[in-house]
PDB file of C-alpha atoms in Angstrom:
ATOM      1  CA  MET A   1     -17.840 -44.330 -54.384  1.00 50.00           C
ATOM      2  CA  PRO A   2     -17.478 -43.830 -58.170  1.00 56.00           C
ATOM      3  CA  GLN A   3     -18.096 -47.553 -58.698  1.00 59.00           C
ATOM      4  CA  MET A   4     -21.221 -47.493 -56.538  1.00 60.00           C
ATOM      5  CA  MET A   5     -23.127 -45.047 -58.718  1.00 61.00           C
ATOM      6  CA  PRO A   6     -23.189 -47.173 -61.922  1.00 67.00           C
ATOM      7  CA  LEU A   7     -24.131 -50.252 -59.911  1.00 73.00           C
ATOM      8  CA  ASN A   8     -26.991 -48.384 -58.264  1.00 80.00           C
ATOM      9  CA  TRP A   9     -28.141 -47.017 -61.611  1.00 78.00           C
ATOM     10  CA  ILE A  10     -27.996 -50.475 -63.211  1.00 83.00           C
ATOM     11  CA  SER A  11     -29.852 -52.004 -60.286  1.00 86.00           C
ATOM     12  CA  LEU A  12     -32.519 -49.283 -60.517  1.00 86.00           C
ATOM     13  CA  MET A  13     -32.919 -49.901 -64.224  1.00 87.00           C
ATOM     14  CA  ILE A  14     -33.179 -53.654 -63.656  1.00 88.00           C
ATOM     15  CA  MET A  15     -35.790 -53.144 -60.953  1.00 88.00           C
ATOM     16  CA  PHE A  16     -37.746 -50.800 -63.204  1.00 88.00           C
ATOM     17  CA  ILE A  17     -37.666 -53.273 -66.104  1.00 87.00           C
ATOM     18  CA  LEU A  18     -38.653 -56.151 -63.828  1.00 87.00           C
ATOM     19  CA  SER A  19     -41.521 -54.176 -62.326  1.00 86.00           C
ATOM     20  CA  PHE A  20     -42.729 -53.198 -65.801  1.00 84.00           C
ATOM     21  CA  TYR A  21     -42.446 -56.825 -66.965  1.00 83.00           C
ATOM     22  CA  LEU A  22     -44.342 -58.101 -63.919  1.00 81.00           C
ATOM     23  CA  PHE A  23     -47.019 -55.452 -64.401  1.00 82.00           C
ATOM     24  CA  ASN A  24     -47.485 -56.536 -68.015  1.00 78.00           C
ATOM     25  CA  ASN A  25     -47.643 -60.166 -66.933  1.00 78.00           C
ATOM     26  CA  LEU A  26     -50.313 -59.329 -64.364  1.00 80.00           C
ATOM     27  CA  ASN A  27     -52.353 -57.549 -67.015  1.00 76.00           C
ATOM     28  CA  TYR A  28     -51.913 -60.513 -69.344  1.00 78.00           C
ATOM     29  CA  PHE A  29     -53.028 -62.965 -66.658  1.00 76.00           C
ATOM     30  CA  ASN A  30     -56.045 -60.812 -65.858  1.00 74.00           C
ATOM     31  CA  PHE A  31     -56.878 -60.744 -69.544  1.00 76.00           C
ATOM     32  CA  LEU A  32     -56.615 -64.542 -69.715  1.00 73.00           C
ATOM     33  CA  ILE A  33     -58.839 -64.952 -66.668  1.00 70.00           C
ATOM     34  CA  LYS A  34     -61.437 -62.590 -68.109  1.00 72.00           C
ATOM     35  CA  SER A  35     -61.341 -64.144 -71.577  1.00 66.00           C
ATOM     36  CA  LYS A  36     -61.298 -67.765 -70.439  1.00 66.00           C
ATOM     37  CA  LYS A  37     -65.014 -67.960 -71.241  1.00 60.00           C
ATOM     38  CA  ASN A  38     -64.413 -66.443 -74.674  1.00 63.00           C
ATOM     39  CA  TYR A  39     -61.426 -68.634 -75.460  1.00 65.00           C
ATOM     40  CA  PHE A  40     -62.929 -70.165 -78.595  1.00 64.00           C
ATOM     41  CA  ASN A  41     -64.104 -66.782 -79.807  1.00 68.00           C
ATOM     42  CA  SER A  42     -60.584 -65.441 -79.435  1.00 66.00           C
ATOM     43  CA  MET A  43     -59.279 -68.431 -81.377  1.00 65.00           C
ATOM     44  CA  LYS A  44     -61.768 -67.651 -84.134  1.00 67.00           C
ATOM     45  CA  MET A  45     -60.560 -64.060 -84.128  1.00 62.00           C
ATOM     46  CA  LYS A  46     -56.968 -65.232 -84.394  1.00 64.00           C
ATOM     47  CA  MET A  47     -57.887 -67.408 -87.340  1.00 63.00           C
ATOM     48  CA  TYR A  48     -59.679 -64.456 -88.889  1.00 63.00           C
ATOM     49  CA  TRP A  49     -56.613 -62.250 -88.474  1.00 61.00           C
ATOM     50  CA  LYS A  50     -54.452 -64.932 -90.043  1.00 57.00           C
ATOM     51  CA  TRP A  51     -56.651 -64.779 -93.113  1.00 52.00           C
TER      52      TRP A  51
END
């Protein structure tokens, strides 16, 4: 029993991190899909921020 608690806590933390990572990836993919039309504009903005 004492060894089960840390494993459960670690597994919960891993699941939380994975869910957060997947959520961020979904937001990023949605952003890419929305900005696919404005791809060149975003590239211009990136060049502007580099300057």
